[in-house]
Amino acid sequence: MFSKGSKLYGILRWRCPRCQEGDLFKTGIGGGVYNMHKECPKCKQDFELEPGFYWGAMYIGYALSSGYMLIGFAICLWGFKFTPTGSFAFLIGLGLIAVPFLARYSRAIWLSSNVRYSPRIAEAVRAHEANKNIKS
Ligand SMILES: [Zn+2]
């Protein structure tokens, strides 16, 4: 399920959905939440398939943040015995850290739901990288 070639592998590691070798984002989350490459640095897969492509990721982000609040609220209320107000305050505070990650995951999910993994291209990218390492 988490092995290379599965959708989840690419999503959890923020990798190109086609080759799963190139990074989706230029920097860590501190360098900007949406600081994405225009195309895969390894296989040249376009990351913006059409103008406004990531508007669709908003719906994924909405689902992820709703799930975060609902599940988090249930855990705080019944698991940790917080008051309802305390649960909301805790989740909003934790959300300041969680929301940038959810935003990146929503983009990764949206892109990987529109681009299929290609074992042939992944193999070509790995072969190219290995060849580059031998030469240097
Ligand atoms: Zn790629």
Short mmCIF file of N, CA, C and O and ligand atoms in Angstrom, two decimals:
data_model
loop_
_atom_site.label_atom_id
_atom_site.label_comp_id
_atom_site.label_asym_id
_atom_site.label_seq_id
_atom_site.Cartn_x
_atom_site.Cartn_y
_atom_site.Cartn_z
N MET A 1 0.83 -1.21 0.00
CA MET A 1 0.00 0.00 0.00
C MET A 1 0.87 1.26 0.00
O MET A 1 0.54 2.23 -0.65
N PHE A 2 1.99 1.24 0.76
CA PHE A 2 2.87 2.40 0.81
C PHE A 2 4.09 2.24 -0.08
O PHE A 2 5.00 3.03 -0.02
N SER A 3 4.14 1.16 -0.87
CA SER A 3 5.32 0.90 -1.68
C SER A 3 5.36 1.80 -2.90
O SER A 3 4.33 2.38 -3.30
N LYS A 4 6.52 1.91 -3.49
CA LYS A 4 6.71 2.74 -4.68
C LYS A 4 5.76 2.25 -5.78
O LYS A 4 5.60 1.07 -5.99
N GLY A 5 5.13 3.20 -6.45
CA GLY A 5 4.17 2.85 -7.48
C GLY A 5 2.74 3.04 -7.00
O GLY A 5 1.84 3.19 -7.81
N SER A 6 2.52 3.06 -5.69
CA SER A 6 1.17 3.30 -5.18
C SER A 6 0.93 4.81 -5.11
O SER A 6 1.88 5.59 -4.95
N LYS A 7 -0.33 5.20 -5.22
CA LYS A 7 -0.69 6.62 -5.14
C LYS A 7 -0.27 7.19 -3.79
O LYS A 7 0.25 8.30 -3.71
N LEU A 8 -0.48 6.41 -2.72
CA LEU A 8 -0.21 6.88 -1.37
C LEU A 8 1.27 7.21 -1.17
O LEU A 8 1.61 8.17 -0.48
N TYR A 9 2.14 6.43 -1.78
CA TYR A 9 3.59 6.67 -1.66
C TYR A 9 3.93 8.08 -2.16
O TYR A 9 4.60 8.84 -1.49
N GLY A 10 3.45 8.40 -3.36
CA GLY A 10 3.73 9.71 -3.94
C GLY A 10 3.10 10.85 -3.16
O GLY A 10 3.70 11.91 -2.98
N ILE A 11 1.87 10.63 -2.68
CA ILE A 11 1.15 11.68 -1.95
C ILE A 11 1.84 11.97 -0.62
O ILE A 11 2.11 13.12 -0.29
N LEU A 12 2.15 10.92 0.14
CA LEU A 12 2.73 11.12 1.47
C LEU A 12 4.12 11.73 1.41
O LEU A 12 4.55 12.41 2.33
N ARG A 13 4.84 11.46 0.32
CA ARG A 13 6.20 12.00 0.19
C ARG A 13 6.26 13.28 -0.66
O ARG A 13 7.34 13.78 -0.94
N TRP A 14 5.09 13.76 -1.14
CA TRP A 14 5.02 14.96 -1.99
C TRP A 14 5.91 14.79 -3.21
O TRP A 14 6.75 15.65 -3.51
N ARG A 15 5.72 13.68 -3.91
CA ARG A 15 6.52 13.39 -5.10
C ARG A 15 5.66 13.48 -6.36
O ARG A 15 4.44 13.36 -6.30
N CYS A 16 6.35 13.63 -7.50
CA CYS A 16 5.69 13.63 -8.80
C CYS A 16 4.87 12.34 -8.95
O CYS A 16 5.41 11.26 -8.71
N PRO A 17 3.59 12.44 -9.33
CA PRO A 17 2.79 11.23 -9.42
C PRO A 17 3.19 10.31 -10.58
O PRO A 17 2.90 9.12 -10.55
N ARG A 18 3.88 10.84 -11.59
CA ARG A 18 4.23 10.02 -12.75
C ARG A 18 5.49 9.18 -12.51
O ARG A 18 5.50 7.99 -12.79
N CYS A 19 6.56 9.79 -11.96
CA CYS A 19 7.80 9.02 -11.76
C CYS A 19 8.08 8.73 -10.29
O CYS A 19 8.86 7.84 -9.97
N GLN A 20 7.44 9.46 -9.39
CA GLN A 20 7.65 9.34 -7.94
C GLN A 20 9.12 9.52 -7.54
O GLN A 20 9.55 8.98 -6.52
N GLU A 21 9.87 10.26 -8.33
CA GLU A 21 11.27 10.55 -8.02
C GLU A 21 11.46 12.05 -7.75
O GLU A 21 12.18 12.41 -6.85
N GLY A 22 10.83 12.89 -8.55
CA GLY A 22 10.99 14.33 -8.41
C GLY A 22 10.08 14.90 -7.32
O GLY A 22 8.99 14.41 -7.10
N ASP A 23 10.58 15.93 -6.64
CA ASP A 23 9.78 16.58 -5.59
C ASP A 23 8.73 17.50 -6.21
O ASP A 23 8.99 18.15 -7.22
N LEU A 24 7.55 17.58 -5.57
CA LEU A 24 6.52 18.51 -6.02
C LEU A 24 6.87 19.94 -5.63
O LEU A 24 6.61 20.88 -6.37
N PHE A 25 7.49 20.09 -4.44
CA PHE A 25 7.73 21.42 -3.90
C PHE A 25 9.22 21.76 -3.90
O PHE A 25 10.05 20.88 -3.71
N LYS A 26 9.52 23.04 -4.10
CA LYS A 26 10.91 23.48 -4.21
C LYS A 26 11.61 23.47 -2.86
O LYS A 26 12.80 23.23 -2.77
N THR A 27 10.87 23.79 -1.80
CA THR A 27 11.46 23.94 -0.46
C THR A 27 10.63 23.18 0.57
O THR A 27 9.57 22.66 0.25
N GLY A 28 11.12 23.17 1.78
CA GLY A 28 10.32 22.65 2.89
C GLY A 28 9.15 23.60 3.13
O GLY A 28 9.06 24.66 2.50
N ILE A 29 8.29 23.25 4.06
CA ILE A 29 7.06 24.02 4.26
C ILE A 29 7.35 25.44 4.74
O ILE A 29 6.57 26.36 4.49
N GLY A 30 8.51 25.67 5.36
CA GLY A 30 8.89 27.00 5.82
C GLY A 30 9.20 27.95 4.66
O GLY A 30 9.13 29.16 4.80
N GLY A 31 9.50 27.41 3.49
CA GLY A 31 9.83 28.23 2.32
C GLY A 31 8.63 28.65 1.51
O GLY A 31 8.78 29.18 0.40
N GLY A 32 7.43 28.40 2.00
CA GLY A 32 6.19 28.75 1.28
C GLY A 32 5.36 27.51 1.05
O GLY A 32 5.87 26.52 0.56
N VAL A 33 4.09 27.62 1.42
CA VAL A 33 3.20 26.45 1.35
C VAL A 33 3.02 25.97 -0.09
O VAL A 33 3.06 24.79 -0.37
N TYR A 34 2.83 26.92 -1.02
CA TYR A 34 2.53 26.56 -2.41
C TYR A 34 3.73 26.75 -3.34
O TYR A 34 3.55 26.94 -4.53
N ASN A 35 4.92 26.69 -2.81
CA ASN A 35 6.13 26.91 -3.60
C ASN A 35 6.46 25.66 -4.43
O ASN A 35 7.37 24.91 -4.11
N MET A 36 5.70 25.47 -5.52
CA MET A 36 5.82 24.24 -6.32
C MET A 36 6.70 24.43 -7.54
O MET A 36 6.83 25.53 -8.06
N HIS A 37 7.28 23.33 -8.01
CA HIS A 37 7.93 23.34 -9.31
C HIS A 37 6.86 23.43 -10.39
O HIS A 37 5.75 22.95 -10.22
N LYS A 38 7.21 24.06 -11.55
CA LYS A 38 6.27 24.13 -12.67
C LYS A 38 6.12 22.76 -13.33
O LYS A 38 5.08 22.41 -13.86
N GLU A 39 7.25 22.02 -13.33
CA GLU A 39 7.23 20.66 -13.89
C GLU A 39 8.15 19.79 -13.04
O GLU A 39 8.97 20.30 -12.27
N CYS A 40 8.05 18.49 -13.21
CA CYS A 40 8.86 17.57 -12.42
C CYS A 40 10.33 17.77 -12.77
O CYS A 40 10.70 17.75 -13.94
N PRO A 41 11.19 17.96 -11.75
CA PRO A 41 12.62 18.15 -12.04
C PRO A 41 13.28 16.89 -12.60
O PRO A 41 14.37 16.97 -13.15
N LYS A 42 12.64 15.76 -12.50
CA LYS A 42 13.22 14.50 -12.98
C LYS A 42 12.65 14.06 -14.34
O LYS A 42 13.39 13.71 -15.24
N CYS A 43 11.30 14.04 -14.48
CA CYS A 43 10.71 13.49 -15.72
C CYS A 43 10.00 14.55 -16.57
O CYS A 43 9.46 14.23 -17.61
N LYS A 44 9.98 15.80 -16.13
CA LYS A 44 9.38 16.93 -16.86
C LYS A 44 7.86 16.85 -16.98
O LYS A 44 7.27 17.51 -17.84
N GLN A 45 7.21 16.06 -16.14
CA GLN A 45 5.75 16.07 -16.09
C GLN A 45 5.28 17.46 -15.67
O GLN A 45 5.77 18.00 -14.68
N ASP A 46 4.34 18.02 -16.44
CA ASP A 46 3.80 19.34 -16.10
C ASP A 46 2.99 19.23 -14.81
O ASP A 46 2.16 18.33 -14.68
N PHE A 47 3.23 20.11 -13.85
CA PHE A 47 2.48 20.08 -12.59
C PHE A 47 1.25 20.99 -12.61
O PHE A 47 0.45 20.94 -11.70
N GLU A 48 1.15 21.87 -13.60
CA GLU A 48 -0.06 22.68 -13.73
C GLU A 48 -0.69 22.30 -15.06
O GLU A 48 -0.37 22.86 -16.10
N LEU A 49 -1.59 21.32 -15.01
CA LEU A 49 -2.13 20.71 -16.22
C LEU A 49 -2.95 21.68 -17.07
O LEU A 49 -3.04 21.51 -18.27
N GLU A 50 -3.55 22.66 -16.43
CA GLU A 50 -4.32 23.69 -17.14
C GLU A 50 -4.37 24.91 -16.24
O GLU A 50 -4.09 24.81 -15.04
N PRO A 51 -4.70 26.10 -16.80
CA PRO A 51 -4.78 27.30 -15.95
C PRO A 51 -5.81 27.09 -14.83
O PRO A 51 -6.88 26.55 -15.08
N GLY A 52 -5.44 27.47 -13.62
CA GLY A 52 -6.35 27.31 -12.48
C GLY A 52 -6.54 25.87 -12.05
O GLY A 52 -7.52 25.54 -11.39
N PHE A 53 -5.59 25.02 -12.39
CA PHE A 53 -5.71 23.59 -12.11
C PHE A 53 -5.94 23.31 -10.63
O PHE A 53 -6.74 22.45 -10.27
N TYR A 54 -5.29 24.05 -9.75
CA TYR A 54 -5.35 23.73 -8.32
C TYR A 54 -6.59 24.25 -7.61
O TYR A 54 -6.73 24.08 -6.41
N TRP A 55 -7.53 24.86 -8.36
CA TRP A 55 -8.81 25.20 -7.76
C TRP A 55 -9.49 23.93 -7.27
O TRP A 55 -10.17 23.92 -6.25
N GLY A 56 -9.30 22.85 -8.00
CA GLY A 56 -9.90 21.56 -7.61
C GLY A 56 -9.36 21.04 -6.29
O GLY A 56 -10.06 20.32 -5.58
N ALA A 57 -8.11 21.43 -5.97
CA ALA A 57 -7.51 20.98 -4.70
C ALA A 57 -8.20 21.61 -3.50
O ALA A 57 -8.09 21.09 -2.39
N MET A 58 -8.94 22.71 -3.74
CA MET A 58 -9.69 23.35 -2.65
C MET A 58 -10.70 22.39 -2.05
O MET A 58 -10.90 22.37 -0.83
N TYR A 59 -11.34 21.58 -2.91
CA TYR A 59 -12.36 20.65 -2.41
C TYR A 59 -11.71 19.56 -1.57
O TYR A 59 -12.26 19.13 -0.57
N ILE A 60 -10.53 19.12 -2.00
CA ILE A 60 -9.79 18.11 -1.22
C ILE A 60 -9.39 18.74 0.12
O ILE A 60 -9.52 18.11 1.16
N GLY A 61 -8.90 19.98 0.07
CA GLY A 61 -8.50 20.67 1.29
C GLY A 61 -9.66 20.85 2.25
O GLY A 61 -9.50 20.70 3.47
N TYR A 62 -10.83 21.16 1.68
CA TYR A 62 -12.02 21.31 2.51
C TYR A 62 -12.35 19.99 3.21
O TYR A 62 -12.63 19.96 4.41
N ALA A 63 -12.29 18.89 2.46
CA ALA A 63 -12.58 17.57 3.04
C ALA A 63 -11.55 17.22 4.12
O ALA A 63 -11.92 16.73 5.19
N LEU A 64 -10.27 17.48 3.84
CA LEU A 64 -9.22 17.16 4.82
C LEU A 64 -9.39 17.99 6.09
O LEU A 64 -9.28 17.45 7.20
N SER A 65 -9.65 19.29 5.95
CA SER A 65 -9.76 20.12 7.16
C SER A 65 -11.06 19.82 7.91
O SER A 65 -11.07 19.88 9.14
N SER A 66 -12.13 19.46 7.20
CA SER A 66 -13.35 19.04 7.90
C SER A 66 -13.10 17.77 8.68
O SER A 66 -13.52 17.65 9.83
N GLY A 67 -12.42 16.82 8.06
CA GLY A 67 -12.08 15.57 8.74
C GLY A 67 -11.21 15.82 9.95
O GLY A 67 -11.42 15.24 11.02
N TYR A 68 -10.24 16.73 9.79
CA TYR A 68 -9.36 17.10 10.91
C TYR A 68 -10.17 17.63 12.08
O TYR A 68 -9.98 17.21 13.22
N MET A 69 -11.11 18.54 11.80
CA MET A 69 -11.91 19.14 12.88
C MET A 69 -12.86 18.11 13.49
O MET A 69 -12.97 18.02 14.72
N LEU A 70 -13.55 17.33 12.67
CA LEU A 70 -14.53 16.38 13.21
C LEU A 70 -13.86 15.28 14.03
O LEU A 70 -14.26 15.00 15.17
N ILE A 71 -12.83 14.66 13.47
CA ILE A 71 -12.14 13.57 14.17
C ILE A 71 -11.39 14.12 15.38
O ILE A 71 -11.45 13.54 16.47
N GLY A 72 -10.72 15.28 15.20
CA GLY A 72 -10.00 15.90 16.30
C GLY A 72 -10.92 16.29 17.44
O GLY A 72 -10.61 16.09 18.61
N PHE A 73 -12.11 16.81 17.09
CA PHE A 73 -13.09 17.20 18.11
C PHE A 73 -13.54 15.98 18.90
O PHE A 73 -13.61 16.01 20.14
N ALA A 74 -13.84 14.89 18.20
CA ALA A 74 -14.28 13.66 18.87
C ALA A 74 -13.18 13.14 19.80
O ALA A 74 -13.46 12.74 20.94
N ILE A 75 -11.94 13.15 19.34
CA ILE A 75 -10.82 12.66 20.17
C ILE A 75 -10.63 13.55 21.39
O ILE A 75 -10.47 13.05 22.51
N CYS A 76 -10.68 14.87 21.20
CA CYS A 76 -10.50 15.80 22.33
C CYS A 76 -11.64 15.66 23.35
O CYS A 76 -11.41 15.63 24.55
N LEU A 77 -12.86 15.56 22.82
CA LEU A 77 -14.04 15.52 23.70
C LEU A 77 -14.13 14.21 24.47
O LEU A 77 -14.24 14.21 25.69
N TRP A 78 -14.04 13.10 23.76
CA TRP A 78 -14.27 11.81 24.42
C TRP A 78 -12.97 11.13 24.83
O TRP A 78 -12.94 10.39 25.79
N GLY A 79 -11.89 11.37 24.11
CA GLY A 79 -10.62 10.74 24.45
C GLY A 79 -9.90 11.45 25.59
O GLY A 79 -9.50 10.85 26.57
N PHE A 80 -9.76 12.78 25.45
CA PHE A 80 -9.04 13.56 26.46
C PHE A 80 -9.95 14.27 27.45
O PHE A 80 -9.49 14.99 28.32
N LYS A 81 -11.26 14.12 27.28
CA LYS A 81 -12.26 14.72 28.20
C LYS A 81 -12.14 16.24 28.28
O LYS A 81 -12.34 16.83 29.35
N PHE A 82 -11.79 16.90 27.15
CA PHE A 82 -11.79 18.37 27.11
C PHE A 82 -13.23 18.85 27.07
O PHE A 82 -14.13 18.12 26.66
N THR A 83 -13.45 20.12 27.43
CA THR A 83 -14.77 20.73 27.25
C THR A 83 -14.92 21.03 25.75
O THR A 83 -13.91 21.10 25.03
N PRO A 84 -16.15 21.24 25.25
CA PRO A 84 -16.30 21.59 23.82
C PRO A 84 -15.51 22.85 23.45
O PRO A 84 -14.86 22.89 22.41
N THR A 85 -15.54 23.88 24.30
CA THR A 85 -14.79 25.10 24.01
C THR A 85 -13.29 24.83 24.02
O THR A 85 -12.55 25.30 23.14
N GLY A 86 -12.83 24.07 25.00
CA GLY A 86 -11.41 23.70 25.08
C GLY A 86 -10.98 22.89 23.86
O GLY A 86 -9.87 23.08 23.35
N SER A 87 -11.86 22.01 23.39
CA SER A 87 -11.54 21.19 22.21
C SER A 87 -11.35 22.07 20.99
O SER A 87 -10.39 21.90 20.23
N PHE A 88 -12.28 23.03 20.78
CA PHE A 88 -12.16 23.94 19.63
C PHE A 88 -10.90 24.78 19.73
O PHE A 88 -10.18 24.95 18.75
N ALA A 89 -10.63 25.31 20.94
CA ALA A 89 -9.44 26.14 21.12
C ALA A 89 -8.17 25.35 20.82
O ALA A 89 -7.28 25.81 20.10
N PHE A 90 -8.12 24.11 21.31
CA PHE A 90 -6.96 23.25 21.07
C PHE A 90 -6.80 22.96 19.58
O PHE A 90 -5.70 23.07 19.02
N LEU A 91 -7.91 22.61 18.91
CA LEU A 91 -7.84 22.25 17.48
C LEU A 91 -7.49 23.44 16.60
O LEU A 91 -6.77 23.29 15.60
N ILE A 92 -7.96 24.62 16.95
CA ILE A 92 -7.63 25.82 16.17
C ILE A 92 -6.14 26.14 16.36
O ILE A 92 -5.44 26.45 15.40
N GLY A 93 -5.65 26.01 17.60
CA GLY A 93 -4.22 26.22 17.86
C GLY A 93 -3.36 25.23 17.10
O GLY A 93 -2.39 25.60 16.43
N LEU A 94 -3.74 23.95 17.16
CA LEU A 94 -3.00 22.91 16.44
C LEU A 94 -3.14 23.10 14.92
O LEU A 94 -2.23 22.78 14.16
N GLY A 95 -4.27 23.68 14.53
CA GLY A 95 -4.53 23.92 13.10
C GLY A 95 -3.55 24.90 12.48
O GLY A 95 -3.27 24.82 11.29
N LEU A 96 -3.00 25.80 13.29
CA LEU A 96 -1.99 26.74 12.76
C LEU A 96 -0.79 25.97 12.22
O LEU A 96 -0.14 26.40 11.28
N ILE A 97 -0.51 24.81 12.81
CA ILE A 97 0.58 23.97 12.33
C ILE A 97 0.07 23.02 11.24
O ILE A 97 0.74 22.78 10.24
N ALA A 98 -1.14 22.48 11.43
CA ALA A 98 -1.65 21.43 10.55
C ALA A 98 -2.11 21.93 9.18
O ALA A 98 -1.93 21.23 8.17
N VAL A 99 -2.67 23.13 9.11
CA VAL A 99 -3.27 23.61 7.86
C VAL A 99 -2.29 23.70 6.69
O VAL A 99 -2.62 23.28 5.58
N PRO A 100 -1.05 24.21 6.89
CA PRO A 100 -0.12 24.22 5.75
C PRO A 100 0.17 22.81 5.22
O PRO A 100 0.27 22.62 4.00
N PHE A 101 0.23 21.83 6.11
CA PHE A 101 0.45 20.45 5.66
C PHE A 101 -0.76 19.93 4.89
O PHE A 101 -0.63 19.30 3.85
N LEU A 102 -1.96 20.24 5.40
CA LEU A 102 -3.18 19.80 4.73
C LEU A 102 -3.28 20.43 3.34
O LEU A 102 -3.71 19.79 2.39
N ALA A 103 -2.85 21.69 3.23
CA ALA A 103 -2.88 22.38 1.93
C ALA A 103 -1.96 21.69 0.93
O ALA A 103 -2.32 21.46 -0.22
N ARG A 104 -0.77 21.30 1.39
CA ARG A 104 0.16 20.61 0.49
C ARG A 104 -0.37 19.21 0.13
O ARG A 104 -0.27 18.79 -1.02
N TYR A 105 -0.91 18.52 1.12
CA TYR A 105 -1.45 17.18 0.83
C TYR A 105 -2.63 17.28 -0.14
O TYR A 105 -2.79 16.41 -0.99
N SER A 106 -3.43 18.34 -0.02
CA SER A 106 -4.57 18.44 -0.93
C SER A 106 -4.09 18.65 -2.37
O SER A 106 -4.66 18.08 -3.30
N ARG A 107 -3.01 19.41 -2.56
CA ARG A 107 -2.45 19.57 -3.91
C ARG A 107 -1.87 18.26 -4.42
O ARG A 107 -2.04 17.90 -5.59
N ALA A 108 -1.17 17.54 -3.53
CA ALA A 108 -0.57 16.27 -3.93
C ALA A 108 -1.65 15.26 -4.32
O ALA A 108 -1.51 14.54 -5.32
N ILE A 109 -2.75 15.23 -3.55
CA ILE A 109 -3.85 14.30 -3.84
C ILE A 109 -4.50 14.68 -5.17
O ILE A 109 -4.77 13.83 -6.02
N TRP A 110 -4.75 15.98 -5.36
CA TRP A 110 -5.41 16.44 -6.58
C TRP A 110 -4.57 16.12 -7.82
O TRP A 110 -5.08 15.62 -8.81
N LEU A 111 -3.28 16.41 -7.74
CA LEU A 111 -2.41 16.14 -8.90
C LEU A 111 -2.33 14.64 -9.15
O LEU A 111 -2.42 14.20 -10.30
N SER A 112 -2.21 13.85 -8.10
CA SER A 112 -2.05 12.42 -8.32
C SER A 112 -3.36 11.76 -8.75
O SER A 112 -3.34 10.67 -9.30
N SER A 113 -4.49 12.43 -8.52
CA SER A 113 -5.75 11.87 -9.03
C SER A 113 -5.92 12.19 -10.52
O SER A 113 -6.79 11.63 -11.17
N ASN A 114 -5.06 13.07 -11.04
CA ASN A 114 -5.15 13.42 -12.46
C ASN A 114 -3.98 12.91 -13.30
O ASN A 114 -4.02 12.99 -14.51
N VAL A 115 -2.92 12.43 -12.66
CA VAL A 115 -1.74 11.93 -13.37
C VAL A 115 -1.46 10.51 -12.89
O VAL A 115 -1.44 10.25 -11.69
N ARG A 116 -1.26 9.61 -13.83
CA ARG A 116 -1.05 8.20 -13.49
C ARG A 116 0.44 7.89 -13.36
O ARG A 116 1.26 8.45 -14.09
N TYR A 117 0.77 6.98 -12.43
CA TYR A 117 2.15 6.51 -12.27
C TYR A 117 2.56 5.72 -13.51
O TYR A 117 1.80 4.90 -14.01
N SER A 118 3.80 5.96 -13.98
CA SER A 118 4.31 5.23 -15.14
C SER A 118 5.59 4.50 -14.75
O SER A 118 6.63 5.12 -14.60
N PRO A 119 5.51 3.16 -14.58
CA PRO A 119 6.70 2.40 -14.21
C PRO A 119 7.82 2.55 -15.25
O PRO A 119 9.00 2.58 -14.89
N ARG A 120 7.45 2.68 -16.52
CA ARG A 120 8.44 2.82 -17.60
C ARG A 120 9.23 4.12 -17.44
O ARG A 120 10.46 4.14 -17.52
N ILE A 121 8.54 5.22 -17.17
CA ILE A 121 9.21 6.52 -17.01
C ILE A 121 10.00 6.54 -15.70
O ILE A 121 11.13 7.05 -15.66
N ALA A 122 9.45 5.93 -14.64
CA ALA A 122 10.17 5.87 -13.36
C ALA A 122 11.48 5.12 -13.53
O ALA A 122 12.52 5.54 -13.01
N GLU A 123 11.45 4.03 -14.30
CA GLU A 123 12.66 3.24 -14.54
C GLU A 123 13.68 4.06 -15.34
O GLU A 123 14.87 4.04 -15.04
N ALA A 124 13.19 4.79 -16.34
CA ALA A 124 14.08 5.62 -17.17
C ALA A 124 14.74 6.71 -16.31
O ALA A 124 15.93 6.99 -16.47
N VAL A 125 13.97 7.31 -15.41
CA VAL A 125 14.52 8.36 -14.53
C VAL A 125 15.58 7.77 -13.61
O VAL A 125 16.67 8.34 -13.45
N ARG A 126 15.30 6.60 -13.03
CA ARG A 126 16.27 5.95 -12.13
C ARG A 126 17.54 5.58 -12.89
O ARG A 126 18.66 5.75 -12.39
N ALA A 127 17.38 5.07 -14.11
CA ALA A 127 18.54 4.70 -14.93
C ALA A 127 19.38 5.93 -15.25
O ALA A 127 20.62 5.91 -15.19
N HIS A 128 18.70 7.04 -15.57
CA HIS A 128 19.39 8.30 -15.87
C HIS A 128 20.16 8.80 -14.66
O HIS A 128 21.31 9.23 -14.77
N GLU A 129 19.53 8.73 -13.47
CA GLU A 129 20.18 9.17 -12.23
C GLU A 129 21.39 8.30 -11.92
O GLU A 129 22.43 8.82 -11.53
N ALA A 130 21.26 7.00 -12.10
CA ALA A 130 22.38 6.08 -11.84
C ALA A 130 23.53 6.38 -12.79
O ALA A 130 24.70 6.39 -12.39
N ASN A 131 23.20 6.64 -14.04
CA ASN A 131 24.21 6.97 -15.07
C ASN A 131 24.95 8.25 -14.70
O ASN A 131 26.17 8.35 -14.85
N LYS A 132 24.19 9.25 -14.20
CA LYS A 132 24.77 10.53 -13.79
C LYS A 132 25.74 10.33 -12.62
O LYS A 132 26.81 10.93 -12.58
N ASN A 133 25.38 9.45 -11.68
CA ASN A 133 26.23 9.19 -10.51
C ASN A 133 27.51 8.50 -10.90
O ASN A 133 28.55 8.72 -10.28
N ILE A 134 27.47 7.64 -11.92
CA ILE A 134 28.67 6.94 -12.37
C ILE A 134 29.66 7.94 -12.99
O ILE A 134 30.85 7.90 -12.72
N LYS A 135 29.12 8.88 -13.79
CA LYS A 135 29.97 9.85 -14.49
C LYS A 135 30.64 10.82 -13.55
O LYS A 135 31.76 11.25 -13.78
N SER A 136 29.95 11.22 -12.46
CA SER A 136 30.53 12.23 -11.56
C SER A 136 31.45 11.63 -10.51
O SER A 136 31.57 10.49 -10.31
ZN ZN B 1 8.36 13.04 -12.40
#
